[in-house]
CSV table of C-alpha atoms and ligand atoms in Angstrom, one decimal:
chain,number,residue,atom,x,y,z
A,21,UNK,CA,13.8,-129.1,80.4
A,22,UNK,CA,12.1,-127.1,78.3
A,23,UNK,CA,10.3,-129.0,74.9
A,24,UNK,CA,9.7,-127.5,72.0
A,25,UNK,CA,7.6,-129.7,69.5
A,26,UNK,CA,8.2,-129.1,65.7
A,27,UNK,CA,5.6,-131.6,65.4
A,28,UNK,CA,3.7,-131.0,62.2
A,29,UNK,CA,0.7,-131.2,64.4
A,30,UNK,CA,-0.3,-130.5,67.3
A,31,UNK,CA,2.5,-128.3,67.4
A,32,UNK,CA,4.1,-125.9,69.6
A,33,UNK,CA,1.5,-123.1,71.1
A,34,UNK,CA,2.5,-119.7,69.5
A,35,UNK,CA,4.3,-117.8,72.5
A,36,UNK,CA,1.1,-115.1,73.2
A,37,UNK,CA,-1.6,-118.2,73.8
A,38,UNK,CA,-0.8,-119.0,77.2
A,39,UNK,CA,-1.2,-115.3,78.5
A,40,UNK,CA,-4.8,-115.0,76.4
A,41,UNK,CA,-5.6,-118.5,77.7
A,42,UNK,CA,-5.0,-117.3,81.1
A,43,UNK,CA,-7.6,-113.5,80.1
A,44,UNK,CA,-10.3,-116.1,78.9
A,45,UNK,CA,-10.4,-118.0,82.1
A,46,UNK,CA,-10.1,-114.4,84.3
A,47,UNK,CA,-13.3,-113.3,81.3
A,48,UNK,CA,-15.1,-116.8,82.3
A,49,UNK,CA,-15.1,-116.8,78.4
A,50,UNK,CA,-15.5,-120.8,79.0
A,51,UNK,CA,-19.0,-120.5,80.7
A,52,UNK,CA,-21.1,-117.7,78.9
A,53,UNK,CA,-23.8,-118.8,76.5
A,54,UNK,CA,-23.3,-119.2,72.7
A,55,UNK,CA,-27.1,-117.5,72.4
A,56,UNK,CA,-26.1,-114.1,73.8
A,57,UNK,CA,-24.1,-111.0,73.1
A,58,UNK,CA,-20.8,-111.6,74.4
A,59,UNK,CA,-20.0,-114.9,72.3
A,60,UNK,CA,-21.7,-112.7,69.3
A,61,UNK,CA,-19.0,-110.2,69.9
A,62,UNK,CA,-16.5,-113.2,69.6
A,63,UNK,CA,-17.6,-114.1,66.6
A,64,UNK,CA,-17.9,-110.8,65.0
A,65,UNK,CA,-14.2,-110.0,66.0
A,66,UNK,CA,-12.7,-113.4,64.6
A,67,UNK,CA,-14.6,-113.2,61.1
A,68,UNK,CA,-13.8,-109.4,60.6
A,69,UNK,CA,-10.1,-110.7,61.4
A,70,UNK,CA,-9.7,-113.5,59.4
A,71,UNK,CA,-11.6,-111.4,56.4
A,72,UNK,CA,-8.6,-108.4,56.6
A,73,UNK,CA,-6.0,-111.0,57.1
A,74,UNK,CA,-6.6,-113.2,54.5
A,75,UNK,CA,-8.0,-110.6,52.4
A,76,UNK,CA,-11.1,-112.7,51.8
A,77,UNK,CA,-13.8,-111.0,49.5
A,78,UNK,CA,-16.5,-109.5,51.8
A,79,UNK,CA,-19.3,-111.6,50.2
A,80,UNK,CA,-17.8,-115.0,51.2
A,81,UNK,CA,-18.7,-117.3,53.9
A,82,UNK,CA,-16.9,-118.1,57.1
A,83,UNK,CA,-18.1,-121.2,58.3
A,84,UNK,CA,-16.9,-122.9,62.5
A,85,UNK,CA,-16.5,-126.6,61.9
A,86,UNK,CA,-14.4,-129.4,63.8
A,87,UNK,CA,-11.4,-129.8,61.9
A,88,UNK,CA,-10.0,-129.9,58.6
A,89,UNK,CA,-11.4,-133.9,58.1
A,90,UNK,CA,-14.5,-132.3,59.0
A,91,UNK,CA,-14.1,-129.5,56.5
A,92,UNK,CA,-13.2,-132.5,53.7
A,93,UNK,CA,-16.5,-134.2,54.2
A,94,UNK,CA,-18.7,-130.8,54.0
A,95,UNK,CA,-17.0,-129.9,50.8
A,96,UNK,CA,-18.2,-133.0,48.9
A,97,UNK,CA,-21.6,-133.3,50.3
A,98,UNK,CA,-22.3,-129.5,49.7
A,99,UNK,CA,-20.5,-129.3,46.1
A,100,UNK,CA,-20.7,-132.8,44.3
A,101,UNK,CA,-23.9,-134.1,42.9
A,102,UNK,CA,-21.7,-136.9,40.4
A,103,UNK,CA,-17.8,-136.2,40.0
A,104,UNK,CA,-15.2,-134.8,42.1
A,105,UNK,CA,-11.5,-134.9,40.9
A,106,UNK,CA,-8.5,-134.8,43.4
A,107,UNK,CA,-5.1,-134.0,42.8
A,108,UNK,CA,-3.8,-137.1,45.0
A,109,UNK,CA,0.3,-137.2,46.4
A,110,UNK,CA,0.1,-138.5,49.5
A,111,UNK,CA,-2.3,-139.3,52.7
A,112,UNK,CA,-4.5,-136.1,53.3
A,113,UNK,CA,-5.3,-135.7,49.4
A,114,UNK,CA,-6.0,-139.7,49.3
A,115,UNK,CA,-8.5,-139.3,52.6
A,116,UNK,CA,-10.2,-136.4,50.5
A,117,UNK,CA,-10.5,-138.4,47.4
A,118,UNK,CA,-11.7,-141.7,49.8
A,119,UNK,CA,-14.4,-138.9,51.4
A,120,UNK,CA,-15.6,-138.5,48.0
A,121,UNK,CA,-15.8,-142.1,47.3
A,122,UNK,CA,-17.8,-143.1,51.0
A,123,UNK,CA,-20.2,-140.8,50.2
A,124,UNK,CA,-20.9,-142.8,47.2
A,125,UNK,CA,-19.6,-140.0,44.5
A,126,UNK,CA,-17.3,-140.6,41.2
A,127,UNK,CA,-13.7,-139.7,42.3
A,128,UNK,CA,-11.9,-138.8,39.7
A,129,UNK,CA,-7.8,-138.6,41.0
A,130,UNK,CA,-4.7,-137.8,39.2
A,131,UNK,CA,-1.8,-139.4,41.5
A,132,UNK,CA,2.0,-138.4,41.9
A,133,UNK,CA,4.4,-140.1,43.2
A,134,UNK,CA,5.1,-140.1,47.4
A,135,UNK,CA,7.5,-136.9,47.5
A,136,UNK,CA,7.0,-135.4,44.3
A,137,UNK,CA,4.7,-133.0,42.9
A,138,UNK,CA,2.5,-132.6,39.7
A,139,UNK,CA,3.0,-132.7,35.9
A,140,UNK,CA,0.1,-130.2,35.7
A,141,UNK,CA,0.5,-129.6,31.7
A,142,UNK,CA,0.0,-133.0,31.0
A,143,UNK,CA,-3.4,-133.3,33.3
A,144,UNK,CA,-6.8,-133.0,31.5
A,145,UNK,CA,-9.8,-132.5,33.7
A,146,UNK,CA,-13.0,-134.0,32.5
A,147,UNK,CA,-16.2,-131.4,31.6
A,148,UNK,CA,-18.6,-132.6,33.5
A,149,UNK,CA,-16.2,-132.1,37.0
A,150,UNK,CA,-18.3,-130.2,39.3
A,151,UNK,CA,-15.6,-130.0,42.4
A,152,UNK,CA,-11.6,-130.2,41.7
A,153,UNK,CA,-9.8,-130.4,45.2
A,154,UNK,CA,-6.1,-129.7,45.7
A,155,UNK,CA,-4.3,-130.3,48.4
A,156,UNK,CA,-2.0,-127.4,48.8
A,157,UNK,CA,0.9,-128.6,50.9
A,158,UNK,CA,1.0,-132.3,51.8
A,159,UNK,CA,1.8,-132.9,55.3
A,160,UNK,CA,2.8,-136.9,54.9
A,161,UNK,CA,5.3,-136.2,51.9
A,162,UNK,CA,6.7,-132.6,52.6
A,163,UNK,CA,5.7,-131.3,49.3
A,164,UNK,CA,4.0,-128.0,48.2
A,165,UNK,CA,1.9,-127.2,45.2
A,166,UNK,CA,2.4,-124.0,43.6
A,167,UNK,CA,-0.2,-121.6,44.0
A,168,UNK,CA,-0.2,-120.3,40.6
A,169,UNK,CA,-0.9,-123.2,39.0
A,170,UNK,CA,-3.6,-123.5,41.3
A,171,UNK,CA,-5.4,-120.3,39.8
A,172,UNK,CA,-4.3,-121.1,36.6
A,173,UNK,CA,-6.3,-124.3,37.2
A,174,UNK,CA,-9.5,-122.2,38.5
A,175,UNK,CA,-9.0,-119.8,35.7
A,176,UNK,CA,-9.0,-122.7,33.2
A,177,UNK,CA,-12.3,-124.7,34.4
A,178,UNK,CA,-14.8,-121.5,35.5
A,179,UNK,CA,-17.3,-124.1,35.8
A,180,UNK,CA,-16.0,-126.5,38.2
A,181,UNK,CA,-15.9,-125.3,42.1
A,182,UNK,CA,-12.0,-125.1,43.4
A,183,UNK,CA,-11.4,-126.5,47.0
A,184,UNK,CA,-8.1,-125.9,48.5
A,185,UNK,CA,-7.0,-127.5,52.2
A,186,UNK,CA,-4.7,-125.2,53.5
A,187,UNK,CA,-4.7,-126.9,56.5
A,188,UNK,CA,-0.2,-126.9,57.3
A,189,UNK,CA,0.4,-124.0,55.2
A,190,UNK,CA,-2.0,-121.5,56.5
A,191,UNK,CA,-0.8,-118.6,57.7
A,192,UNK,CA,2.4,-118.8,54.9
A,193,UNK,CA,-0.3,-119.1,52.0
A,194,UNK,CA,-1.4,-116.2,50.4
A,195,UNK,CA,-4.2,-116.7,47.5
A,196,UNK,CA,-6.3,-114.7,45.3
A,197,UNK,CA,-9.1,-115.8,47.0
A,198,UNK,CA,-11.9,-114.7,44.0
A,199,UNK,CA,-10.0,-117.8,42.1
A,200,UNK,CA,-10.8,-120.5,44.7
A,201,UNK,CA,-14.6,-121.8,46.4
A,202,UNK,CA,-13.8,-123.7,49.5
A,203,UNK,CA,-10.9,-123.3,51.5
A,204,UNK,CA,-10.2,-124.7,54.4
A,205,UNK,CA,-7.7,-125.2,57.5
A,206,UNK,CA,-7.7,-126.6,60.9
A,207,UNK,CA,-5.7,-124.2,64.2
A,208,UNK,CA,-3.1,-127.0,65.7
A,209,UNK,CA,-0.7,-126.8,63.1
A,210,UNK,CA,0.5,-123.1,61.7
A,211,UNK,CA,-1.8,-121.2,64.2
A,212,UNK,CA,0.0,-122.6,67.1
A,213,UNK,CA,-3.5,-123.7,68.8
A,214,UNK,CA,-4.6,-126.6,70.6
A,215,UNK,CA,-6.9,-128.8,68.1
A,216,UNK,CA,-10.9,-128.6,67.9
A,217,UNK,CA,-11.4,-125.7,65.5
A,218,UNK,CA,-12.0,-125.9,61.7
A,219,UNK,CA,-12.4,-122.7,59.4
A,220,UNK,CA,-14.2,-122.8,56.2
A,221,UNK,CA,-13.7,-120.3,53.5
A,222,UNK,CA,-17.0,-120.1,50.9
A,223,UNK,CA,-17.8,-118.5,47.8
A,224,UNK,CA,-21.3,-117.5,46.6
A,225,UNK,CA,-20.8,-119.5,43.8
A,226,UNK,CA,-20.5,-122.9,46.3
A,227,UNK,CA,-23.7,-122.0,48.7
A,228,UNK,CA,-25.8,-121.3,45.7
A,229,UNK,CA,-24.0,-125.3,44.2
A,230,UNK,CA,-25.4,-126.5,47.7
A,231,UNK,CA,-29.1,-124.8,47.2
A,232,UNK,CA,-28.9,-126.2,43.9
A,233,UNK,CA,-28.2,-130.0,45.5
A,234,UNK,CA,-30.6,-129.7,48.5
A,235,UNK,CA,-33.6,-128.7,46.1
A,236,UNK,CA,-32.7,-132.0,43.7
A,237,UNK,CA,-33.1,-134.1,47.5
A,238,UNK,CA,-29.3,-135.0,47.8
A,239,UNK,CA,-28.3,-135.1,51.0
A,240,UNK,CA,-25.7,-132.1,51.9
A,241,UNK,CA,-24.9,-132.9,55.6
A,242,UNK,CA,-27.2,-132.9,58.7
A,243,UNK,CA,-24.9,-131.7,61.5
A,244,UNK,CA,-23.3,-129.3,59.7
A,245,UNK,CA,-24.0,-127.8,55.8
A,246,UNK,CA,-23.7,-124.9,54.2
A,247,UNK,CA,-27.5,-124.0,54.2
A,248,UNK,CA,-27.4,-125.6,57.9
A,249,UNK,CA,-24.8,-123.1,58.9
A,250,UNK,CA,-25.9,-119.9,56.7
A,251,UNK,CA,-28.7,-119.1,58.8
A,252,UNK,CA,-26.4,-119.0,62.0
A,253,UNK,CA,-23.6,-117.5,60.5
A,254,UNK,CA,-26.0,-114.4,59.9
A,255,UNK,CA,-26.5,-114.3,63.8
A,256,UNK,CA,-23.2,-114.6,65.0
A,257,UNK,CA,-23.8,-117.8,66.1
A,258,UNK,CA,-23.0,-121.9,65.2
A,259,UNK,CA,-26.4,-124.5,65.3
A,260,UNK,CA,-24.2,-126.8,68.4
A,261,UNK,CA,-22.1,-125.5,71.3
A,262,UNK,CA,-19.1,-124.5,69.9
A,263,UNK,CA,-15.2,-124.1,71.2
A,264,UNK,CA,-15.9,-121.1,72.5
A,265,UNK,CA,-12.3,-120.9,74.2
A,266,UNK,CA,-10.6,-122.0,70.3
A,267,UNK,CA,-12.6,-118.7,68.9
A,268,UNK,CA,-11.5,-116.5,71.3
A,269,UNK,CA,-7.8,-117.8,70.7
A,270,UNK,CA,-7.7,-117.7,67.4
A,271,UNK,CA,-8.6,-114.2,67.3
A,272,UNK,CA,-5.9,-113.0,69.4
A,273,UNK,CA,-3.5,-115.1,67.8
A,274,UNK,CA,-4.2,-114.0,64.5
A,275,UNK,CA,-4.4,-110.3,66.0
A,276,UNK,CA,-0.6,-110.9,67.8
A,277,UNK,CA,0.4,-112.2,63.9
A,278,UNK,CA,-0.9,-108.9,62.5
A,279,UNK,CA,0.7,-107.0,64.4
A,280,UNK,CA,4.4,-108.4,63.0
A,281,UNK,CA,3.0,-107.9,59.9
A,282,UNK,CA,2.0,-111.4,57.7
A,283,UNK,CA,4.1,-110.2,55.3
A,284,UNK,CA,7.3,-110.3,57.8
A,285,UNK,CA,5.8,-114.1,58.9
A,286,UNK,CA,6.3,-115.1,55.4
A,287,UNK,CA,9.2,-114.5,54.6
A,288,UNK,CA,11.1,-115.2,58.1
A,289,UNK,CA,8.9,-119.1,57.0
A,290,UNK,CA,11.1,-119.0,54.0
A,291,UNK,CA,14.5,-118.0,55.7
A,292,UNK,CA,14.0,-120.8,57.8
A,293,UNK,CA,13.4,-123.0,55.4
A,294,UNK,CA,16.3,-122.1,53.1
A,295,UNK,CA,18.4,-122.7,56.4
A,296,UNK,CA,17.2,-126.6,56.8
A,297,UNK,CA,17.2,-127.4,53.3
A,298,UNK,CA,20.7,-125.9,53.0
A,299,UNK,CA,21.9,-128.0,55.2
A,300,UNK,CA,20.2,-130.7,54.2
A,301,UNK,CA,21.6,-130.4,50.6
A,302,UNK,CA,25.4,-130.1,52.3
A,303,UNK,CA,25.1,-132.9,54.4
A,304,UNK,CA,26.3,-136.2,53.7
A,305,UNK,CA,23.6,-138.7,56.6
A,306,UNK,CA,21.0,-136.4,56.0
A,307,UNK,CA,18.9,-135.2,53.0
A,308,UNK,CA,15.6,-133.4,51.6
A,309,UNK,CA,13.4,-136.2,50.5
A,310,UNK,CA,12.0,-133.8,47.8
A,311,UNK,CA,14.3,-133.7,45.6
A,312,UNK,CA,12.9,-131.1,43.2
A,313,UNK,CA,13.5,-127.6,45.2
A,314,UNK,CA,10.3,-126.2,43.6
A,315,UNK,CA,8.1,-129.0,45.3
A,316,UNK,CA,9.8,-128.3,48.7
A,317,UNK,CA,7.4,-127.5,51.5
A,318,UNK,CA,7.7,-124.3,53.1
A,319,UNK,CA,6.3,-125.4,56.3
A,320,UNK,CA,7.0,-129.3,56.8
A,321,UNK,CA,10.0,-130.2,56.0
A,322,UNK,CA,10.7,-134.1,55.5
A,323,UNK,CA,14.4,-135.4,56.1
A,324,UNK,CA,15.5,-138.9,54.9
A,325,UNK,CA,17.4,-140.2,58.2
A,326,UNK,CA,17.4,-144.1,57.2
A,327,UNK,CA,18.2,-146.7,59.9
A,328,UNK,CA,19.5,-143.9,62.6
A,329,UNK,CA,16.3,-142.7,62.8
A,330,UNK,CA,15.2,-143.7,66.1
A,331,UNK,CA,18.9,-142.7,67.6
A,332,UNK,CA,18.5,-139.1,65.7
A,333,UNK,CA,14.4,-138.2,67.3
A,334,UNK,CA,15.7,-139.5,70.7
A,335,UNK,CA,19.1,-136.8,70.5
A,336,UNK,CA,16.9,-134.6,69.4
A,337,UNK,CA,14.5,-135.0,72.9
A,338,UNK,CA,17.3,-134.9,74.8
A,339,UNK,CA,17.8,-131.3,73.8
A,340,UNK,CA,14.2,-130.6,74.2
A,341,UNK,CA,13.3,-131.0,70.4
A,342,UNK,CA,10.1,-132.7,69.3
A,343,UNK,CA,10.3,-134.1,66.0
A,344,UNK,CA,7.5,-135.4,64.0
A,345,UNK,CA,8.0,-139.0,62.5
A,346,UNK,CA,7.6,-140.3,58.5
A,347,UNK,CA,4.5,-140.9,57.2
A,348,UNK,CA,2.7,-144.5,56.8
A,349,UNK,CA,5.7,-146.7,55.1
A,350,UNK,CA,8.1,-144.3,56.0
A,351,UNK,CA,7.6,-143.9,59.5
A,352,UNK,CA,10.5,-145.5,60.7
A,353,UNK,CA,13.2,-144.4,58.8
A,354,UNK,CA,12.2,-140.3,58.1
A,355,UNK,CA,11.8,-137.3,60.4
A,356,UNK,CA,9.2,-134.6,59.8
A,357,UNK,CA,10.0,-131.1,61.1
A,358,UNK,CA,7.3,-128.0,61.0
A,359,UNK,CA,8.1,-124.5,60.3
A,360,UNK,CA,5.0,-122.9,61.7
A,361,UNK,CA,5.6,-119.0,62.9
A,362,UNK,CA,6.3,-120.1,66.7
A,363,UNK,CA,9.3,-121.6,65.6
A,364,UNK,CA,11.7,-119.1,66.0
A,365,UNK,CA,14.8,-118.6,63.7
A,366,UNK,CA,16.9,-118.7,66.9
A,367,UNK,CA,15.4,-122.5,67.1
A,368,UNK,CA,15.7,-123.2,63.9
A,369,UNK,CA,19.4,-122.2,63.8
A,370,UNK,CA,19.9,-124.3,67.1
A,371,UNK,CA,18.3,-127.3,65.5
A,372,UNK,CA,20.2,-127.4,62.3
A,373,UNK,CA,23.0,-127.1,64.8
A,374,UNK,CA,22.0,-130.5,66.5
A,375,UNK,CA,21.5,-132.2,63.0
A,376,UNK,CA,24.9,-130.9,62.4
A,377,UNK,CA,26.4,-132.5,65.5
A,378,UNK,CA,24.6,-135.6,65.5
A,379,UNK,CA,25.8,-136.8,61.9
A,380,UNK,CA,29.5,-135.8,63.2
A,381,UNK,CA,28.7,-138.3,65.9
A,382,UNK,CA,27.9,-141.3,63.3
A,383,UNK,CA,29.6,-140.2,61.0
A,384,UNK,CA,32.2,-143.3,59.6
A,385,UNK,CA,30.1,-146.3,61.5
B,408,PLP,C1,-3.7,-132.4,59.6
B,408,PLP,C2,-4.2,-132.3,58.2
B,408,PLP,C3,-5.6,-132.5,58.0
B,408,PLP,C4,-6.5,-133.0,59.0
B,408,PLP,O1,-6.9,-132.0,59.9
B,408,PLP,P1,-7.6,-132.3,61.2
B,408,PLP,O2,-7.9,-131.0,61.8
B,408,PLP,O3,-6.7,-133.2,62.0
B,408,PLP,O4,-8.9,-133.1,60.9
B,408,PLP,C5,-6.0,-132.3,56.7
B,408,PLP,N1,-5.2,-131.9,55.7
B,408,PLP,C6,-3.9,-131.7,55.9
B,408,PLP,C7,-3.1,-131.2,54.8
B,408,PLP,C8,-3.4,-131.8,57.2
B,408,PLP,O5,-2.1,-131.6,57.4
């Protein structure tokens, strides 16, 4: 049987990769040199696409990392001298803050609680905060920040740099990007690639904060920083052998999404979520752990299951469907699904049809 993995990631490939995977082989993209033209090209055509699709100012910096852990370290070594603050509700914002903390900086955090989101009027952010990080939608809890109140943020502290990870809600976020500094995401989750790849977003402001460091004698990185990667960046090139293959892919993938129209992306996102938390909020076995519909993820939904848990992922495999489990305490008694743009609506309607069936079937025990 087929399996489809609403993982939150890795996920499931997006539908075109398998037929450009198969062009890059036929291409020998795999085997040409990250010195010469053709990998230039590759480059050139994956920056020029994520600048139009994301509508990123033409004077920022696209940087080719690892991942989106990667991505968290660079942004505190190139933009913290002292403090950092982080916006901390669950386990990717905490490993952000810890990043901060390992490499010997003064974390400041404001926490929520597990599942919930901010009380952002009530937050004051000290002066002297050079970096304030957010993490936009929190893949362990299910829960989305509002972008607005992102900006507003930004808009409020000029001073401080704004990082954002976007890592599970690119493609469905859309930001004013003049309001933010770093942003950054990884390609296994809403891209629909396999992992390896990090993309950094960077403002003028944030390479002239890590000029500023590197002439004080703080260290900003050695493998990868943003005056490391500037240089290379201005030849089409990365300073190691990169993932040549990943590039390539994610051009065409965000190409194949371009052609649907991102606009069309988002909103089918949010029709399929509206369909699982419907259900969710009319079931009786199964509900939303956030309970505050303005939190709600778009794109990871978290169910509370309880003790049927492991009887609910294995039903699920036997009809092909991958489910992610809960996060750190909750592992064992939550499902997590994705809502990336290769899940279809047709799958999403079939799945909400199995969660259906499933709770007829305990139901009364
Ligand atoms: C998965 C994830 C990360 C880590 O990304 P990697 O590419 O695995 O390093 C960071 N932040 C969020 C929100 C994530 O979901």
């Amino acid at each position: 049987m087929k399996k489809i993995f609403l993982t939150p990631g890795p996920s499931q490939l997006y539908p075109t990769v398998a037929t450009h995977m198969k062009n890059a082989l036929k291409n020998a993209i795999t085997s040409i040199s990250h010195r010469g033209k053709p990998f230039e090209e590759i480059i050139n055509n994956l920056v020029l696409r994520l600048k139009t699709f994301f509508s990123i100012p033409p004077d920022y910096h696209i940087f080719i990392v690892a991942s989106g852990t990667e991505a968290m370290e660079r942004t505190i070594q190139n933009c913290v001298e002292k403090t950092s603050f982080h916006f901390v509700n669950g386990s990717f914002s905490k490993r952000f803050y810890q990043t901060s903390q390992e490499l010997g900086k003064n974390a400041l955090k404001r926490e929520a609680t597990f599942g919930e989101g901010f009380d952002f009027e009530k937050v004051i952010i000290p002066k002297k905060t050079e970096l304030i990080c957010f993490t936009h939608n929190e893949t362990s809890s299910g829960v989305m920040l509002p972008i607005e109140i992102i900006q507003k943020i930004s808009k409020h502290y000029p001073k401080s740099l704004i990082a954002v990870d976007i890592v599970s809600s690119a493609p469905y976020i859309n930001f004013d990007f003049k309001l933010l500094d770093i942003v950054f995401f990884s390609v296994q989750k809403g891209f629909g690639l396999p992992a390896g790849l990090g993309i950094m977003i960077v403002s003028p402001k944030a390479i002239k904060k890590s000029a500023l460091l590197s002439k004080k004698n703080i260290m900003i990185g050695s493998y990868h920083s943003f005056l490391s990667l500037l240089p290379f960046e201005a030849k089409s090139q990365t300073p190691e052998t990169p993932p040549v293959l990943e590039l390539y892919l994610l051009e065409k993938v965000l190409a194949d999404m371009q052609k649907i129209g991102i606009k069309n992306i988002r909103e089918e996102t949010e029709k399929k979520a509206k369909l699982i938390y419907d259900f969710l909020d009319n079931n009786q076995e199964l509900s939303a752990f956030v309970k505050n519909p303005k939190d709600r993820s778009q794109t990871i939904i978290v169910v509370q299951v309880g003790k049927n848990q492991q009887a609910l992922k294995k039903y699920l495999e036997e009809k092909g469907y991958i489910v992610g489990s809960g996060y750190g305490e909750h592992k064992a008694t939550q499902i997590r699904i994705a809502n990336f743009p290769t899940h279809s609506l047709d799958t999403m309607k079939k799945l909400v049809r199995y969660l259906e069936k499933f709770t007829q079937s305990t139901r009364g025990e």
